[in-house]
N, CA, C and O atoms as CSV, one atom per row, in Angstrom:
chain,resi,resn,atom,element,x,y,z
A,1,UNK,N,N,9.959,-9.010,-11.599
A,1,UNK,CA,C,9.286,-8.213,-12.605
A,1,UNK,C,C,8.682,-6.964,-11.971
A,1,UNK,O,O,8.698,-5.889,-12.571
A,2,UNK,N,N,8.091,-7.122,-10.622
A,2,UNK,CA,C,7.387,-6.022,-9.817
A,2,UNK,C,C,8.674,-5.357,-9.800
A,2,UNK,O,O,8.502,-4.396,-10.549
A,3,UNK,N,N,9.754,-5.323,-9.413
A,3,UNK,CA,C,10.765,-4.273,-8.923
A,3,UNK,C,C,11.317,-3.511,-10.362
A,3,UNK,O,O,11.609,-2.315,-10.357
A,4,UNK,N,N,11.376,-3.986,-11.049
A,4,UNK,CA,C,12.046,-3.458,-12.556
A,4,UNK,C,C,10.799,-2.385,-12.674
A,4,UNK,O,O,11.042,-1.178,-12.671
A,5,UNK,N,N,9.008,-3.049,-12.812
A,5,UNK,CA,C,8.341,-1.778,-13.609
A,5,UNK,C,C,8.256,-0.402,-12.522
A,5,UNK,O,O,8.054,0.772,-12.831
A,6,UNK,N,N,8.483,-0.991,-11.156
A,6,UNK,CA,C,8.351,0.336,-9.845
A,6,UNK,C,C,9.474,0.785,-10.838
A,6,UNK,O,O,9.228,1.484,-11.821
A,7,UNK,N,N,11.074,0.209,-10.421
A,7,UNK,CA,C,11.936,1.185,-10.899
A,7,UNK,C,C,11.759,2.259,-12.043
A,7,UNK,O,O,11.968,3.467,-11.927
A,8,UNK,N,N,11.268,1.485,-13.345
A,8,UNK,CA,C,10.979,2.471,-14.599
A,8,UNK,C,C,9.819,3.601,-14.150
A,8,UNK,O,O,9.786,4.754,-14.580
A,9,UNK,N,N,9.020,3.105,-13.338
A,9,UNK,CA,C,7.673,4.313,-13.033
A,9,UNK,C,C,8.279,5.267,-12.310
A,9,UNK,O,O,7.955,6.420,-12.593
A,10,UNK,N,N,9.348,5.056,-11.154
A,10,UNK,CA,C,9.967,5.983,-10.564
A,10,UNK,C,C,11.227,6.999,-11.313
A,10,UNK,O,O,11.791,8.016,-10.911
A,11,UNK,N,N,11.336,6.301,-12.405
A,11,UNK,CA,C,12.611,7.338,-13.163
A,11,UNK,C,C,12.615,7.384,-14.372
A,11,UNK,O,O,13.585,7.292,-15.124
A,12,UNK,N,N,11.202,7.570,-14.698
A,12,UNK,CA,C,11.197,7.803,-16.153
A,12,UNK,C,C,11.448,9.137,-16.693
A,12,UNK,O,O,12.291,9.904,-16.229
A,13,UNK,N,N,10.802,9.352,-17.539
A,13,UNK,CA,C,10.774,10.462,-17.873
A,13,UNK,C,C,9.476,11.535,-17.354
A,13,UNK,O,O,9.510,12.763,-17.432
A,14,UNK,N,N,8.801,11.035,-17.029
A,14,UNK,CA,C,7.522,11.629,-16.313
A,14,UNK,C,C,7.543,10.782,-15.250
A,14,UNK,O,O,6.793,9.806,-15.255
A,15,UNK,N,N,8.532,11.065,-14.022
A,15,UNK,CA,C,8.346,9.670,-12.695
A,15,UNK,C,C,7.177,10.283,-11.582
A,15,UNK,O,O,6.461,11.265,-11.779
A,16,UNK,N,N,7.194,9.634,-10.672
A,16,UNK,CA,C,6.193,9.842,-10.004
A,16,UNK,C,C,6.728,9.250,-8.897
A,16,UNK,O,O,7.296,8.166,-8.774
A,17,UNK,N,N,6.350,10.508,-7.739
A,17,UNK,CA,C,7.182,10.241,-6.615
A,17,UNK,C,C,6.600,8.639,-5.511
A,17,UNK,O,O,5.507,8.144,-5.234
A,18,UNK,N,N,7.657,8.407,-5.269
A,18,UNK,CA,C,7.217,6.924,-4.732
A,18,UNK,C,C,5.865,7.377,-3.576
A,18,UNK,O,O,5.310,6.283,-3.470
A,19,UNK,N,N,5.146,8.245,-2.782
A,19,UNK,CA,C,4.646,7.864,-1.896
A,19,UNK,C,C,3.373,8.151,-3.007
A,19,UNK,O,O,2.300,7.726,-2.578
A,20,UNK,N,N,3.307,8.711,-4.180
A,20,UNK,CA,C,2.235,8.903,-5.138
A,20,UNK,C,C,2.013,7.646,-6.001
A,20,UNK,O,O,1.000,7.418,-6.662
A,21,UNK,N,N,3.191,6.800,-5.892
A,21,UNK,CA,C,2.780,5.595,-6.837
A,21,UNK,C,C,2.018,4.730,-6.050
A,21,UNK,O,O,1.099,3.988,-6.395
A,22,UNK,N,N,2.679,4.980,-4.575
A,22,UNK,CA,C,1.855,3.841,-3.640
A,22,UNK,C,C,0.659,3.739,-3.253
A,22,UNK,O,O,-0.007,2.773,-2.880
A,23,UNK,N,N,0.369,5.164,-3.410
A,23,UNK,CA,C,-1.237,5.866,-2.861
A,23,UNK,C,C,-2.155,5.185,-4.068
A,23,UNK,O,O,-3.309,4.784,-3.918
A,24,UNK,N,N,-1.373,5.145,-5.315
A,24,UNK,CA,C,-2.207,4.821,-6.581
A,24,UNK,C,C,-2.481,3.543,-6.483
A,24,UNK,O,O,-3.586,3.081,-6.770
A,25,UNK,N,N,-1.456,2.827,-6.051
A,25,UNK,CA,C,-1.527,0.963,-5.899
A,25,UNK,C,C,-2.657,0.763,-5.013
A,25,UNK,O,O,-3.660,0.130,-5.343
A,26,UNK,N,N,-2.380,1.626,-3.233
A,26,UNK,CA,C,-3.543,0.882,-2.401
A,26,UNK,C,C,-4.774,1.547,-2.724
A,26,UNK,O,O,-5.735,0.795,-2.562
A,27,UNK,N,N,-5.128,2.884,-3.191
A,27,UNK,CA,C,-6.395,3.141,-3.584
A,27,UNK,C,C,-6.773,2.127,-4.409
A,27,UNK,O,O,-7.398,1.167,-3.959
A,28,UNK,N,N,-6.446,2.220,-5.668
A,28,UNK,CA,C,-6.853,1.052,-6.916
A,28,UNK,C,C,-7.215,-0.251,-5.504
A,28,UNK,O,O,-8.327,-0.390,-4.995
A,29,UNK,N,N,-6.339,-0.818,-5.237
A,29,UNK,CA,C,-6.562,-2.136,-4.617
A,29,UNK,C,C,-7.329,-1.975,-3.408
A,29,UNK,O,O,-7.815,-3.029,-2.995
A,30,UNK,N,N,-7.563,-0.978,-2.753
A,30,UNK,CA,C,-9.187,-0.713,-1.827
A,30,UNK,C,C,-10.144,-0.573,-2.992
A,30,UNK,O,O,-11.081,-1.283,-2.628
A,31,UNK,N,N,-10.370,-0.224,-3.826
A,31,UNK,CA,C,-11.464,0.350,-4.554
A,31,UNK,C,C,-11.829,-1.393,-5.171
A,31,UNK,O,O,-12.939,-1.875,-4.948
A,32,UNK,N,N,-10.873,-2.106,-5.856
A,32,UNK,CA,C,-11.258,-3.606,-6.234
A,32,UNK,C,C,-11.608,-4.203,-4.814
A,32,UNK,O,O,-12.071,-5.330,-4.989
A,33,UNK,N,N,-11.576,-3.965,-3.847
A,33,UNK,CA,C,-11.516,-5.150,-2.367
A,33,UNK,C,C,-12.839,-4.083,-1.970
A,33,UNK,O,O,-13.622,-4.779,-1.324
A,34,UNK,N,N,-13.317,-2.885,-2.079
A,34,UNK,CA,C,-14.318,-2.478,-1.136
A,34,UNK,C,C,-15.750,-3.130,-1.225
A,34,UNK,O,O,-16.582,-2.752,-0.400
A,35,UNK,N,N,-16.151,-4.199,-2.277
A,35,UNK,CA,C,-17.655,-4.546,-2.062
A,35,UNK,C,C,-17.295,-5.584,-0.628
A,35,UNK,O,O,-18.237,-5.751,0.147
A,36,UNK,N,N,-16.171,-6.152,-0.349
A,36,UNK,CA,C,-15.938,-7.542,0.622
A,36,UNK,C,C,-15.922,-6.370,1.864
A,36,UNK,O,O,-15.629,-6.847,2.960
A,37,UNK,N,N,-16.132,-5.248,1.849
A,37,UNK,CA,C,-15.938,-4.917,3.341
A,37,UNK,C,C,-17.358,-5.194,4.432
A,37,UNK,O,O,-18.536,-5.191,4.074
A,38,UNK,N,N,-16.907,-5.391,5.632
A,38,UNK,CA,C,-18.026,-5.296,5.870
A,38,UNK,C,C,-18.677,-3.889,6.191
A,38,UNK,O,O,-18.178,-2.769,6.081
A,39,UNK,N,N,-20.188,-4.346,6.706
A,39,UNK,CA,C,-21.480,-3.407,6.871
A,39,UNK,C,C,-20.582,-2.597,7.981
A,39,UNK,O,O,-19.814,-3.171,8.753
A,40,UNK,N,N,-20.769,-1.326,7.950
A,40,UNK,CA,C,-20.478,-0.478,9.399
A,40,UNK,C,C,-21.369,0.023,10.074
A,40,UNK,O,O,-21.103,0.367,11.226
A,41,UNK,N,N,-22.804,0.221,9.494
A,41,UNK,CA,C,-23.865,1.161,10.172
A,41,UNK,C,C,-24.023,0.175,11.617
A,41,UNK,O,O,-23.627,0.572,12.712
A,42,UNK,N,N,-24.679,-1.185,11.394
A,42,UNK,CA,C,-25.080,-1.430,13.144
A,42,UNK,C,C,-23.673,-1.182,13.904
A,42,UNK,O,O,-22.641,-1.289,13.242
A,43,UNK,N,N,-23.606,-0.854,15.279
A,43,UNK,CA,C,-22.473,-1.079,15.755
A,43,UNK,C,C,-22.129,-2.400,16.443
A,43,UNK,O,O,-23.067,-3.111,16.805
A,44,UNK,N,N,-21.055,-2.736,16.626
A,44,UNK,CA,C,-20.633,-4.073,16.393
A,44,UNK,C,C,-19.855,-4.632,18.238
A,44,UNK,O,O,-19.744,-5.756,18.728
A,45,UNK,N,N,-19.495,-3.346,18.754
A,45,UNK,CA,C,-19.343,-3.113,20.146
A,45,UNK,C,C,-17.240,-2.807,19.563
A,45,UNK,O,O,-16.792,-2.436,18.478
A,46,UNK,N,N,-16.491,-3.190,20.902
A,46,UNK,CA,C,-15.228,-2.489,20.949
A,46,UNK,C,C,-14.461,-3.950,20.077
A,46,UNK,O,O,-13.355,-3.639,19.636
A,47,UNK,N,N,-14.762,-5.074,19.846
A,47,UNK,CA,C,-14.296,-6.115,19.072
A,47,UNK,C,C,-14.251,-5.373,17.362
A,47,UNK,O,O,-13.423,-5.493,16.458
A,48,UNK,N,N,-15.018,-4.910,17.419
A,48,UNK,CA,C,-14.962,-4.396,15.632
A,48,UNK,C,C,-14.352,-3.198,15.582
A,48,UNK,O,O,-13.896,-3.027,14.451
A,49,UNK,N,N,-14.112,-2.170,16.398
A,49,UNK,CA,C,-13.432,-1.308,16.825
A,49,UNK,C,C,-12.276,-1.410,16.471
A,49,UNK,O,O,-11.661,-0.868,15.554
A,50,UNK,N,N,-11.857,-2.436,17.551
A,50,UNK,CA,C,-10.315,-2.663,17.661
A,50,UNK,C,C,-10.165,-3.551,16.197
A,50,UNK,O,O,-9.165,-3.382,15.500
A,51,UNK,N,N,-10.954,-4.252,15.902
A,51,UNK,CA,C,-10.239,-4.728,14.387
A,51,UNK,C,C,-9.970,-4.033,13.000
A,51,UNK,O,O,-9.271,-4.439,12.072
A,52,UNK,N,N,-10.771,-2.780,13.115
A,52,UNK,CA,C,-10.603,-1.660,12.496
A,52,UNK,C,C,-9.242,-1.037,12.645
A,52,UNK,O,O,-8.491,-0.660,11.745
A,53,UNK,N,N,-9.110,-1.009,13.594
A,53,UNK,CA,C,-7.645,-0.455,14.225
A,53,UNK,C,C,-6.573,-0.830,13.924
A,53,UNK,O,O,-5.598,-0.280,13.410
A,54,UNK,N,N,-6.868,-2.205,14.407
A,54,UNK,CA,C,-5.514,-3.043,13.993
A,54,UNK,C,C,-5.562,-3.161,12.478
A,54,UNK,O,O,-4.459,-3.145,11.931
A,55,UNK,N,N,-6.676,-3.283,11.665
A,55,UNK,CA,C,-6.037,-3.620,10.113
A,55,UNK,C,C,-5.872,-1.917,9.577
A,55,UNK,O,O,-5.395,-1.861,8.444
A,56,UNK,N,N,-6.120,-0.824,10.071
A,56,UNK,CA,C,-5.693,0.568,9.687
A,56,UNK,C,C,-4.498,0.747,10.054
A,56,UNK,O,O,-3.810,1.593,9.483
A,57,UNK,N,N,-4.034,0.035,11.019
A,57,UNK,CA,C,-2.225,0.356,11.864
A,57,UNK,C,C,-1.468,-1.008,10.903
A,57,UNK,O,O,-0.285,-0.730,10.705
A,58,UNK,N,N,-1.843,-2.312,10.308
A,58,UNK,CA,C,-1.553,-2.819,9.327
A,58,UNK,C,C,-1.402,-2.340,8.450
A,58,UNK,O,O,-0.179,-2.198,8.443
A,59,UNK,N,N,-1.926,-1.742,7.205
A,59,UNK,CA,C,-2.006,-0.674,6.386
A,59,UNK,C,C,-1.112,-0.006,6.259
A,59,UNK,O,O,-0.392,0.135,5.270
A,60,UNK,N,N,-1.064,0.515,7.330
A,60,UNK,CA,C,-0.083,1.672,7.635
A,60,UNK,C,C,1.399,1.517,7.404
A,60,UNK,O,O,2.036,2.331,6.735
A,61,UNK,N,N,1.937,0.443,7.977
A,61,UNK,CA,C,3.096,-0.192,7.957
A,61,UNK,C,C,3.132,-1.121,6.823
A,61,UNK,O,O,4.231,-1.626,6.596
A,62,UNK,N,N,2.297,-1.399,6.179
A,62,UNK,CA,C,2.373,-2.204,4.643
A,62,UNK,C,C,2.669,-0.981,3.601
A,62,UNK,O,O,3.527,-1.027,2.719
A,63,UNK,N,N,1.900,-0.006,3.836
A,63,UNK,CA,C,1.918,1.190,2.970
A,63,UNK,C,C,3.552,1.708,2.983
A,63,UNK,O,O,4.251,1.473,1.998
A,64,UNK,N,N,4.088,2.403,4.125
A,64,UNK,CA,C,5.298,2.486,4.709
A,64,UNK,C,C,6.544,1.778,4.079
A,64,UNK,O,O,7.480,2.303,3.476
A,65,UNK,N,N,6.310,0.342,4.392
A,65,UNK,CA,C,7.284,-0.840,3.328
A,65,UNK,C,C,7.425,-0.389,2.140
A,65,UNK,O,O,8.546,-0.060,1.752
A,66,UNK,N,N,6.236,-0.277,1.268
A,66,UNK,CA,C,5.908,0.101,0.011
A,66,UNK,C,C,7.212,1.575,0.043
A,66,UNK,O,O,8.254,1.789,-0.576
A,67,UNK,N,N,6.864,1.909,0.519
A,67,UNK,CA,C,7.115,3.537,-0.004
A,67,UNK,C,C,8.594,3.446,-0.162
A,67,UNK,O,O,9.251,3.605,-1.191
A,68,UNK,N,N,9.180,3.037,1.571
A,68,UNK,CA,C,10.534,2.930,1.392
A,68,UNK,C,C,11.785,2.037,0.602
A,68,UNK,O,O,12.988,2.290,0.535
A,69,UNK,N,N,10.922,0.782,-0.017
A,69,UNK,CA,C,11.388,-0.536,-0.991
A,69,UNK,C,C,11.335,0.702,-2.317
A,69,UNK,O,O,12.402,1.241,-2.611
A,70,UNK,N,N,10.170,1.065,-3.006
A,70,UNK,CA,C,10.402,2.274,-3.836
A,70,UNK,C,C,11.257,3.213,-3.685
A,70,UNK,O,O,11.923,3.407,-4.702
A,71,UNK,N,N,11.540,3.977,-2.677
A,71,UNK,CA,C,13.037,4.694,-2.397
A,71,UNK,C,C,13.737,4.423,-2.822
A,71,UNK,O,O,14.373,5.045,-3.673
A,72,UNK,N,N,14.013,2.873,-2.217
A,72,UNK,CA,C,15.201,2.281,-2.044
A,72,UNK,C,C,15.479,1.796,-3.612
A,72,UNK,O,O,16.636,1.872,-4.027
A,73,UNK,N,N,14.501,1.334,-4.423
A,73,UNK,CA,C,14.730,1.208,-5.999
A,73,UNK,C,C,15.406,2.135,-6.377
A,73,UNK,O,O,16.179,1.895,-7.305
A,74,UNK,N,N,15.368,3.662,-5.753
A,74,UNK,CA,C,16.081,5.156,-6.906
A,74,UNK,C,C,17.254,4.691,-6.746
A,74,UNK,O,O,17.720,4.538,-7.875
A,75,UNK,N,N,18.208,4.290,-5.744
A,75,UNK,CA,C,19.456,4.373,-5.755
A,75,UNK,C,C,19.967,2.741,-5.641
A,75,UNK,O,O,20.978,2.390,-5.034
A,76,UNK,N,N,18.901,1.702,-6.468
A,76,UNK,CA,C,20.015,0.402,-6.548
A,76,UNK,C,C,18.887,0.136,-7.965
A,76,UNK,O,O,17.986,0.864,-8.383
A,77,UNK,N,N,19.525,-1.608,-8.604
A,77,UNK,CA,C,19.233,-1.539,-9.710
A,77,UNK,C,C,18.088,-2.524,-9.312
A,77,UNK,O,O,18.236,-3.025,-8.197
A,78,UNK,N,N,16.910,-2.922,-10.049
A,78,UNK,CA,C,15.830,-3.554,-9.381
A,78,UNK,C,C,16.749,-5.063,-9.577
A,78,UNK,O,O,16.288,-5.647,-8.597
A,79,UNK,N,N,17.675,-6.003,-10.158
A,79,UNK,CA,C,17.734,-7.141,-10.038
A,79,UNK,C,C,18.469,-7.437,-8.206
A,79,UNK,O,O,18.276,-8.402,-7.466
A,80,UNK,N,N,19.314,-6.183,-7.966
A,80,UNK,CA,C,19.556,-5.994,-6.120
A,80,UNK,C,C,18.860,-5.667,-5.028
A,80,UNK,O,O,19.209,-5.241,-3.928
A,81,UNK,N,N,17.608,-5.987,-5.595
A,81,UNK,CA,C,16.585,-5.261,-4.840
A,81,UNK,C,C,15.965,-6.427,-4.329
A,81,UNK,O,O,14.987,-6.332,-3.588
């Protein structure tokens, strides 16, 4: 069902380019998940650092997936997807 409504959002008649649909998905879904973040003001030493890191370089490559699975919807039909 997820791959059919990407496909229609990407080629409708008013589409919207895949790295703009994705930006819309993970904003929306940071904005519902941001009260669970934690506190940043004390500092936490290089352990919270680096876990920052690693779930921003996660992100990154989740975001990425996203974008290119949407691509990849323009030119196949979502039940081959």
């Amino acid at each position: 069902a997820q791959h059919a409504l990407i496909k229609d959002v990407l080629s409708g008649a008013d589409a919207l380019d895949a790295a703009t649909l994705n930006a819309l998905r993970f904003g929306l879904a940071a904005l519902c998940f941001s009260p669970w973040l934690p506190k940043v003001l004390p500092p936490r030493g290089v352990r919270a650092a680096l876990e920052w890191r690693g779930g921003a370089e996660l992100g990154f490559w989740l975001y990425l997936g996203f974008c290119l699975q949407a691509v990849g919807l323009l030119y196949t039909t979502a039940q081959r997807s």
